[in-house]
Amino acid sequence: MKKILVTGGMGYIGSHTCVQMIEAGFTPIILDNLANSKPEVLLRIARLSGHKPMFYEGDVRDRRLLDQIFSEHQIESVIHFAGLKAVGESVLKPFEYYDNNVYGSLVLADVMRQSGVKSLIFSSSATVYGEPETMPIDESFTTGAVTNPYGRSKYMVEECLRDIQQAAPDLSIALLRYFNPVGAHPSGLIGEDPQGIPNNLMPFIAQVAVGRRESLSIFGDDYLTADGTGVRDYIHVMDLADGHIATLKAVAQTAGLHIFNLGTGKGSSVLEMVKAFEEACGHPIPYQICPRRGGDISECWAATDKAAQLLGWKASRSIEQMSADTWHWQSKNPNGYEQ
Ligand code: NAD
Ligand code: WQD
C-alpha cells in the first residue's frame, strides 16, 4: 500500500482528497493540528471509505513529530494542505500566516530531505497570478503580483520550492494552483465548515439558504463583466480531490517541478452562483448589492489544457452539481460538524 502523508488532511480539501485516495488504493496518513477542523472529520472519512486513516494531531512546524512520522512509515509522497487561508485575517496577522505557511513548508521540506522522501505536492492558489490582463490564465503567466499576506505566503512557498527543487533535481515537486474550490461530497457527510462568518461566497450563500444568516452581500455589480458581478472559476471539491490522485499517479514519482492549474476553465458570476443555488435549495436567496470588496479582482478563470494533457485530468462537475452537493451537506449539517 502506498503511504501518503497528508498535512491538513482534516480540513475541507484534505478530507475529500483522503476519501478519494483510499478509493484509489492509497493509504493516507494525516497530520493536522485541528486549528481549523474537527476530530469528527476522521470518523466521517472512515464511514465513507471504510478505512480510518492513521491520525497524528500536531503541527507541521514540529520537526520532532515529522521525524517520528517519517521514521515510523515508509512515506512515498507528501500532500501539503496544512496552512492558514483567510485573506482578511492574513492582513491583520501577517506573522501567523508567514509562520504557518512559509516556515511550516520549510520545516516540512527540510525533514523530508533528511528522511529521503523525494515527492511533495503543494496546495497553491490562483491568487499567485494577481490580476492578469487576459483570460484564461495559463501556467506560464507571471506570478507574484499578490495583494495580501496570504497570497504572498503562497507565492513565497512556490519560490522556495522552485529553488529547493533546482538544487536537488531528483526531487518531484508539484505546485497545484487551485481556483475556487466549492461543493461537498455527494453523500453530504463531509463538506466545508467555516468557523465564524464565512469569507467565501459559496459557504455564505449556503448559510443564508439554511437560515443561519439573513442575506448575502454582493460585493459590487459594476465590474466589466456580463452582469457586473465578479467572475470566478468555481471547481467542485470532488474534482479537485481527483486532481490530486491524478497528480500522484502521473508526476509524483517523476523528478522535476510540475506546475498545474486545477480549475474548470469556465467562469461564473456571483449572480449565476446565486441562481444555481436557488435552484438547488428550492427557495430564493435574499441579497443586497454592496460596494466592492478591497483587493478583489474582476474576473479569473483557468486554462486547463496542461492538466488535461499531462495529468489526464479534467474537472467535470457543473455549478448546478456544486450547488446541489453544498446544499445537501449544509441542510444535513446546518451547524457543520458541531451538532
Ligand atoms: P482548511 O482550513 O479547511 O484545511 C487546512 C487544514 O490544515 C485544517 O484542518 C487545519 O487545522 C490544518 N492546519 C493549519 N495549520 C496547520 C499547522 N501549522 N500544522 C498542522 N495542521 C495545520 O483549508 P482548505 O480549504 O482545505 O485548504 C487547504 C489548502 O489549500 C490550504 O493550504 C489553502 O491555502 C489551499 N487553498 C485553498 C483554497 C480554498 O479556497 N479553500 C484555494 C486555494 C488554495
Ligand atoms: C468570490 C466572488 C467576491 C463573498 C478567495 C481567495 C483565494 C482563494 C479562494 C485560497 C468574488 C464575491 C464573496 C460574499 C460576494 N483562497 N463575494 N459576497 O475572492 O475569488 O478567492 O478564495 O487560496 O486566494 O482570495 O473567493 O469566494 O471570497 O469570492 O459577493 O460574501 O464572490 O467579491 O467576486 P475569491 P470568494
Coordinates of C-alpha atoms and ligand atoms in Angstrom, one line a residue:
M1 CA 0.0 0.0 0.0
K2 CA 1.4 3.4 -1.0
K3 CA 1.5 5.6 2.1
I4 CA 0.9 9.3 1.6
L5 CA 1.4 11.8 4.3
V6 CA -1.4 14.4 4.1
T7 CA -0.8 17.5 6.2
G8 CA -4.0 19.4 6.8
G9 CA -5.9 16.2 5.9
M10 CA -8.7 17.0 8.4
G11 CA -9.6 20.2 6.5
Y12 CA -12.0 20.9 3.7
I13 CA -10.0 19.9 0.7
G14 CA -7.8 17.4 2.6
S15 CA -10.7 15.4 3.9
H16 CA -12.3 15.0 0.4
T17 CA -8.9 14.1 -1.0
C18 CA -8.3 11.4 1.7
V19 CA -11.6 9.7 0.8
Q20 CA -10.8 9.7 -2.9
M21 CA -7.2 8.5 -2.2
I22 CA -8.5 5.5 -0.2
E23 CA -10.9 4.7 -3.0
A24 CA -7.9 4.8 -5.4
G25 CA -5.8 2.4 -3.3
F26 CA -3.5 4.9 -1.5
T27 CA -3.1 4.9 2.3
P28 CA -3.3 8.5 3.7
I29 CA -1.6 9.3 7.0
I30 CA -3.0 12.6 8.4
L31 CA -1.1 15.2 10.3
D32 CA -3.3 18.1 11.4
N33 CA -3.3 20.4 14.4
L34 CA -7.1 20.9 14.2
A35 CA -6.6 24.7 14.1
N36 CA -9.4 24.9 11.5
S37 CA -11.0 21.4 11.6
K38 CA -12.9 19.0 13.9
P39 CA -12.0 15.5 15.2
E40 CA -15.4 14.3 13.8
V41 CA -13.9 14.5 10.3
L42 CA -11.9 11.4 10.8
L43 CA -15.0 9.4 11.7
R44 CA -16.7 10.7 8.6
I45 CA -13.8 9.7 6.4
A46 CA -13.9 6.3 7.9
R47 CA -17.6 6.0 7.4
L48 CA -17.4 7.0 3.7
S49 CA -14.3 5.0 2.8
G50 CA -14.3 2.0 5.1
H51 CA -10.8 2.9 6.3
K52 CA -9.9 5.1 9.3
P53 CA -6.7 6.9 8.4
M54 CA -3.9 7.0 11.0
F55 CA -4.1 10.4 12.5
Y56 CA -1.3 12.4 14.2
E57 CA -2.6 15.5 16.0
G58 CA 0.2 18.0 15.8
D59 CA 1.8 20.9 14.0
V60 CA 3.7 20.8 10.7
R61 CA 6.3 23.1 12.3
D62 CA 7.0 20.4 14.8
R63 CA 10.3 18.9 13.5
R64 CA 10.4 16.1 16.0
L65 CA 6.9 14.9 15.2
L66 CA 7.7 14.9 11.5
D67 CA 10.8 13.0 12.1
Q68 CA 8.8 10.4 14.1
I69 CA 6.2 10.1 11.3
F70 CA 8.9 9.6 8.6
S71 CA 10.7 7.0 10.7
E72 CA 7.5 5.1 11.6
H73 CA 6.3 4.9 8.0
Q74 CA 7.7 4.4 4.5
I75 CA 6.2 7.6 3.0
E76 CA 6.0 7.7 -0.8
S77 CA 4.8 11.3 -1.2
V78 CA 3.5 14.2 0.9
I79 CA 0.5 16.3 0.1
H80 CA 0.9 19.5 1.9
F81 CA -2.5 21.2 2.6
A82 CA -1.8 22.5 6.1
G83 CA -1.9 26.2 6.4
L84 CA -4.0 29.2 7.2
K85 CA -6.2 30.6 4.3
A86 CA -8.3 33.6 5.3
V87 CA -7.2 36.6 3.2
G88 CA -8.7 39.3 5.5
E89 CA -7.2 37.7 8.6
S90 CA -3.8 37.5 7.0
V91 CA -3.7 41.3 6.7
L92 CA -4.3 41.6 10.5
K93 CA -2.0 38.6 11.4
P94 CA 0.8 38.5 8.9
F95 CA 3.3 36.9 11.3
E96 CA 0.9 33.9 11.8
Y97 CA 0.5 33.5 8.1
Y98 CA 4.2 33.5 7.3
D99 CA 5.0 31.3 10.3
N100 CA 2.4 28.6 9.4
N101 CA 2.5 28.8 5.7
V102 CA 6.1 29.7 4.8
Y103 CA 8.1 28.4 7.9
G104 CA 5.8 25.3 8.1
S105 CA 6.6 24.4 4.5
L106 CA 10.3 24.9 5.0
V107 CA 10.4 22.7 8.1
L108 CA 8.5 20.0 6.1
A109 CA 10.8 20.3 3.1
D110 CA 13.9 20.1 5.4
V111 CA 12.7 17.0 7.3
M112 CA 11.7 15.3 4.0
R113 CA 15.2 15.9 2.8
Q114 CA 16.7 14.4 5.9
S115 CA 14.4 11.4 5.7
G116 CA 15.0 10.8 2.0
V117 CA 11.3 11.5 1.0
K118 CA 11.5 12.9 -2.5
S119 CA 8.0 13.7 -3.6
L120 CA 5.9 16.7 -2.5
I121 CA 2.6 18.1 -3.7
F122 CA 1.9 21.6 -2.5
S123 CA -1.5 23.4 -2.3
S124 CA -1.0 26.6 -4.0
S125 CA -3.6 29.1 -5.3
A126 CA -4.6 31.0 -8.4
T127 CA -4.1 34.1 -6.2
V128 CA -0.4 33.9 -7.1
Y129 CA -1.3 35.2 -10.6
G130 CA -2.7 38.5 -9.2
E131 CA -5.0 40.1 -11.9
P132 CA -3.7 39.2 -15.4
E133 CA -4.8 41.3 -18.4
T134 CA -6.0 38.3 -20.4
M135 CA -8.0 35.2 -19.7
P136 CA -7.8 32.3 -19.4
I137 CA -4.8 32.1 -17.1
D138 CA -2.2 29.5 -18.1
E139 CA 0.7 28.2 -16.0
S140 CA 3.3 30.3 -17.8
F141 CA 1.7 33.6 -16.7
T142 CA 3.8 35.8 -14.4
T143 CA 3.2 35.3 -10.7
G144 CA 3.9 37.4 -7.6
A145 CA 1.6 40.4 -8.1
V146 CA -0.2 39.4 -4.9
T147 CA -2.1 41.9 -2.7
N148 CA -2.2 40.3 0.7
P149 CA 0.0 38.3 3.1
Y150 CA -1.9 35.1 2.5
G151 CA -1.3 35.3 -1.3
R152 CA 2.3 36.4 -0.6
S153 CA 2.9 33.3 1.6
K154 CA 1.7 31.0 -1.2
Y155 CA 3.9 32.8 -3.7
M156 CA 6.9 32.7 -1.3
V157 CA 6.5 29.0 -0.8
E158 CA 6.3 28.4 -4.5
E159 CA 9.5 30.3 -5.0
C160 CA 11.3 28.5 -2.1
L161 CA 10.2 25.1 -3.5
R162 CA 11.3 26.1 -7.0
D163 CA 14.9 26.8 -5.7
I164 CA 14.9 23.7 -3.5
Q165 CA 14.0 21.5 -6.5
Q166 CA 16.6 23.2 -8.7
A167 CA 19.3 22.4 -6.1
A168 CA 18.1 18.8 -5.7
P169 CA 16.9 17.8 -9.2
D170 CA 16.0 14.3 -8.1
L171 CA 13.0 15.8 -6.2
S172 CA 9.5 15.7 -7.6
I173 CA 7.7 18.9 -6.5
A174 CA 4.2 19.7 -7.8
L175 CA 2.7 23.2 -7.3
L176 CA -1.1 22.9 -7.7
R177 CA -2.8 26.2 -8.2
Y178 CA -6.4 25.8 -7.1
F179 CA -9.0 28.2 -8.5
N180 CA -12.2 28.5 -6.3
P181 CA -13.0 25.1 -4.6
V182 CA -16.7 24.7 -3.6
G183 CA -19.2 21.9 -3.2
A184 CA -19.1 18.8 -0.9
H185 CA -19.0 15.0 -1.1
P186 CA -22.3 13.9 -2.7
S187 CA -23.1 11.8 0.5
G188 CA -23.5 15.1 2.5
L189 CA -21.2 13.6 5.2
I190 CA -18.2 15.9 4.7
G191 CA -18.1 19.5 3.4
E192 CA -16.8 23.0 4.2
D193 CA -17.3 24.1 7.8
P194 CA -16.0 27.6 8.2
Q195 CA -15.7 29.0 11.7
G196 CA -17.4 32.3 12.3
I197 CA -18.6 34.5 9.4
P198 CA -17.7 32.8 6.1
N199 CA -15.2 34.8 4.0
N200 CA -16.0 33.0 0.7
L201 CA -19.1 33.2 -1.4
M202 CA -20.4 29.6 -1.5
P203 CA -20.4 28.9 2.2
F204 CA -22.0 32.3 2.8
I205 CA -24.8 31.6 0.3
A206 CA -25.3 28.1 1.9
Q207 CA -25.6 29.7 5.4
V208 CA -28.2 32.2 4.1
A209 CA -30.1 29.3 2.5
V210 CA -30.2 27.3 5.7
G211 CA -31.3 30.3 7.7
R212 CA -28.1 30.9 9.7
R213 CA -27.7 34.3 8.1
E214 CA -30.2 36.8 6.8
S215 CA -28.9 37.9 3.5
L216 CA -25.9 37.8 1.2
S217 CA -23.9 41.0 0.5
I218 CA -22.8 41.0 -3.2
F219 CA -19.6 42.9 -3.3
G220 CA -20.0 45.1 -6.4
D221 CA -22.2 45.0 -9.5
D222 CA -20.1 47.5 -11.6
Y223 CA -17.3 45.2 -12.8
L224 CA -16.8 45.0 -16.6
T225 CA -18.4 41.5 -16.7
A226 CA -21.6 40.4 -18.3
D227 CA -23.9 41.1 -15.3
G228 CA -21.5 43.4 -13.4
T229 CA -20.6 41.0 -10.6
G230 CA -17.3 39.2 -10.1
V231 CA -16.5 36.1 -12.2
R232 CA -14.5 33.1 -10.8
D233 CA -13.6 29.6 -11.9
Y234 CA -15.5 27.5 -9.3
I235 CA -14.3 23.9 -9.1
H236 CA -16.1 21.1 -7.3
V237 CA -14.0 19.8 -4.4
M238 CA -14.5 16.2 -5.6
D239 CA -13.0 17.2 -9.0
L240 CA -10.2 18.9 -7.1
A241 CA -9.6 15.8 -4.9
D242 CA -9.4 13.7 -8.1
G243 CA -6.8 16.2 -9.5
H244 CA -4.6 15.2 -6.6
I245 CA -5.0 11.5 -7.3
A246 CA -4.1 12.2 -11.0
T247 CA -1.0 14.1 -9.8
L248 CA 0.0 11.2 -7.5
K249 CA -0.3 8.8 -10.4
A250 CA 1.1 11.0 -13.3
V251 CA 4.0 13.0 -11.9
A252 CA 4.7 12.4 -8.2
Q253 CA 7.3 9.8 -9.0
T254 CA 8.9 11.8 -11.8
A255 CA 11.7 14.2 -10.8
G256 CA 11.0 17.8 -11.7
L257 CA 9.0 20.9 -10.9
H258 CA 5.4 20.3 -12.0
I259 CA 3.1 23.3 -12.1
F260 CA -0.6 22.8 -12.8
N261 CA -3.8 24.9 -12.6
L262 CA -6.7 23.0 -11.1
G263 CA -9.8 24.7 -12.4
T264 CA -12.7 24.1 -14.8
G265 CA -11.8 26.6 -17.5
K266 CA -15.2 28.3 -17.1
G267 CA -16.0 31.5 -15.3
S268 CA -19.3 32.1 -13.4
S269 CA -20.6 35.3 -11.9
V270 CA -21.8 35.9 -8.4
L271 CA -25.4 36.2 -9.7
E272 CA -25.1 33.0 -11.6
M273 CA -23.9 31.2 -8.5
V274 CA -26.9 32.6 -6.5
K275 CA -29.3 31.4 -9.2
A276 CA -27.8 27.9 -9.3
F277 CA -28.1 27.7 -5.5
E278 CA -31.7 28.9 -5.5
E279 CA -32.5 26.0 -7.9
A280 CA -30.7 23.6 -5.6
C281 CA -32.4 24.6 -2.4
G282 CA -35.8 25.5 -3.9
H283 CA -36.2 29.0 -2.5
P284 CA -34.8 32.5 -3.1
I285 CA -31.6 33.7 -1.5
P286 CA -32.1 37.2 -0.3
Y287 CA -29.2 39.5 -1.2
Q288 CA -28.2 43.2 -1.5
I289 CA -25.7 44.9 -3.7
C290 CA -22.8 46.4 -1.7
P291 CA -19.6 48.3 -2.6
R292 CA -16.7 46.3 -4.0
R293 CA -14.5 44.4 -1.5
G294 CA -11.0 45.8 -1.3
G295 CA -8.4 43.7 -3.2
D296 CA -11.0 41.7 -5.3
I297 CA -10.2 41.2 -8.9
S298 CA -12.9 41.4 -11.6
E299 CA -12.6 38.0 -13.2
C300 CA -10.5 34.9 -13.3
W301 CA -10.6 31.5 -14.9
A302 CA -8.1 28.8 -15.7
A303 CA -6.5 27.4 -18.8
T304 CA -6.9 23.7 -18.3
D305 CA -5.0 22.1 -21.3
K306 CA -1.8 21.4 -19.4
A307 CA -3.5 19.4 -16.7
A308 CA -5.6 17.6 -19.3
Q309 CA -2.6 16.6 -21.3
L310 CA 0.0 15.8 -18.6
L311 CA -2.3 14.6 -15.8
G312 CA -5.0 13.2 -17.9
W313 CA -7.4 15.0 -15.6
K314 CA -10.3 17.4 -16.3
A315 CA -13.0 18.8 -14.0
S316 CA -16.4 17.5 -15.0
R317 CA -18.9 18.7 -12.4
S318 CA -21.2 21.7 -13.1
I319 CA -22.1 24.7 -10.9
E320 CA -25.5 23.0 -10.5
Q321 CA -23.8 19.9 -9.1
M322 CA -21.6 22.1 -6.9
S323 CA -24.7 23.9 -5.5
A324 CA -26.7 20.7 -5.1
D325 CA -23.9 19.0 -3.1
T326 CA -23.3 22.0 -1.0
W327 CA -27.0 22.2 -0.2
H328 CA -27.1 18.5 0.7
W329 CA -24.2 18.9 3.1
Q330 CA -25.4 22.2 4.6
S331 CA -29.0 21.0 5.1
K332 CA -27.9 17.7 6.6
N333 CA -25.4 19.5 8.9
P334 CA -26.8 23.1 9.5
N335 CA -24.1 23.8 12.1
G336 CA -21.3 22.0 10.3
Y337 CA -19.6 19.2 12.3
E338 CA -20.8 20.6 15.6
Q339 CA -24.3 19.2 16.0
Ligands
NAD1 P1 -8.8 24.2 5.7 O1 -8.5 25.2 6.7 O2 -10.1 23.5 5.7 O3 -7.7 23.0 5.9 C1 -6.4 23.2 6.3 C2 -6.1 22.3 7.5 O4 -4.8 22.5 7.9 C3 -7.0 22.4 8.7 O5 -7.5 21.2 9.1 C4 -6.1 23.0 9.8 O6 -6.5 22.5 11.1 C5 -4.7 22.5 9.3 N1 -3.6 23.3 9.8 C6 -3.4 24.6 9.7 N2 -2.2 25.0 10.1 C7 -1.6 23.8 10.5 C8 -0.3 23.5 11.0 N3 0.6 24.5 11.3 N4 0.0 22.3 11.3 C9 -0.9 21.3 11.0 N5 -2.1 21.5 10.5 C10 -2.4 22.7 10.3 O7 -8.4 24.7 4.3 P2 -8.7 24.1 2.8 O8 -9.7 25.0 2.2 O9 -8.9 22.7 2.9 O10 -7.3 24.4 2.1 C11 -6.3 23.5 2.1 C12 -5.1 24.2 1.4 O11 -5.4 24.6 0.1 C13 -4.5 25.4 2.2 O12 -3.1 25.4 2.1 C14 -5.1 26.5 1.3 O13 -4.3 27.7 1.4 C15 -5.1 26.0 -0.1 N6 -6.1 26.6 -0.9 C16 -7.4 26.7 -0.5 C17 -8.3 27.3 -1.3 C18 -9.7 27.4 -0.9 O14 -10.4 28.3 -1.4 N7 -10.2 26.6 0.0 C19 -7.9 27.8 -2.6 C20 -6.6 27.7 -3.0 C21 -5.7 27.1 -2.1
WQD2 C1 -15.8 35.0 -5.0 C2 -16.7 36.1 -5.5 C3 -16.5 38.2 -4.3 C4 -18.3 36.7 -0.6 C5 -10.5 33.7 -2.3 C6 -9.1 33.9 -2.1 C7 -8.3 33.0 -3.0 C8 -8.7 31.5 -2.8 C9 -10.2 31.4 -2.9 C10 -7.4 30.4 -1.2 C11 -15.9 37.5 -5.6 C12 -17.9 37.7 -4.2 C13 -17.8 36.8 -1.9 C14 -19.5 37.4 -0.3 C15 -19.6 38.3 -2.6 N1 -8.4 31.0 -1.5 N2 -18.4 37.6 -2.9 N3 -20.1 38.2 -1.3 O1 -12.1 36.2 -3.5 O2 -12.1 34.7 -5.6 O3 -10.8 34.0 -3.6 O4 -10.8 32.3 -2.0 O5 -6.4 30.3 -1.8 O6 -6.9 33.1 -2.6 O7 -8.7 35.2 -2.4 O8 -13.3 33.9 -3.5 O9 -15.4 33.2 -2.5 O10 -14.3 35.1 -1.5 O11 -15.3 35.4 -3.7 O12 -20.1 39.0 -3.4 O13 -20.0 37.4 0.8 O14 -17.8 36.3 -4.7 O15 -16.5 39.6 -4.4 O16 -16.4 38.2 -6.7 P1 -12.1 34.8 -4.1 P2 -14.6 34.4 -2.7

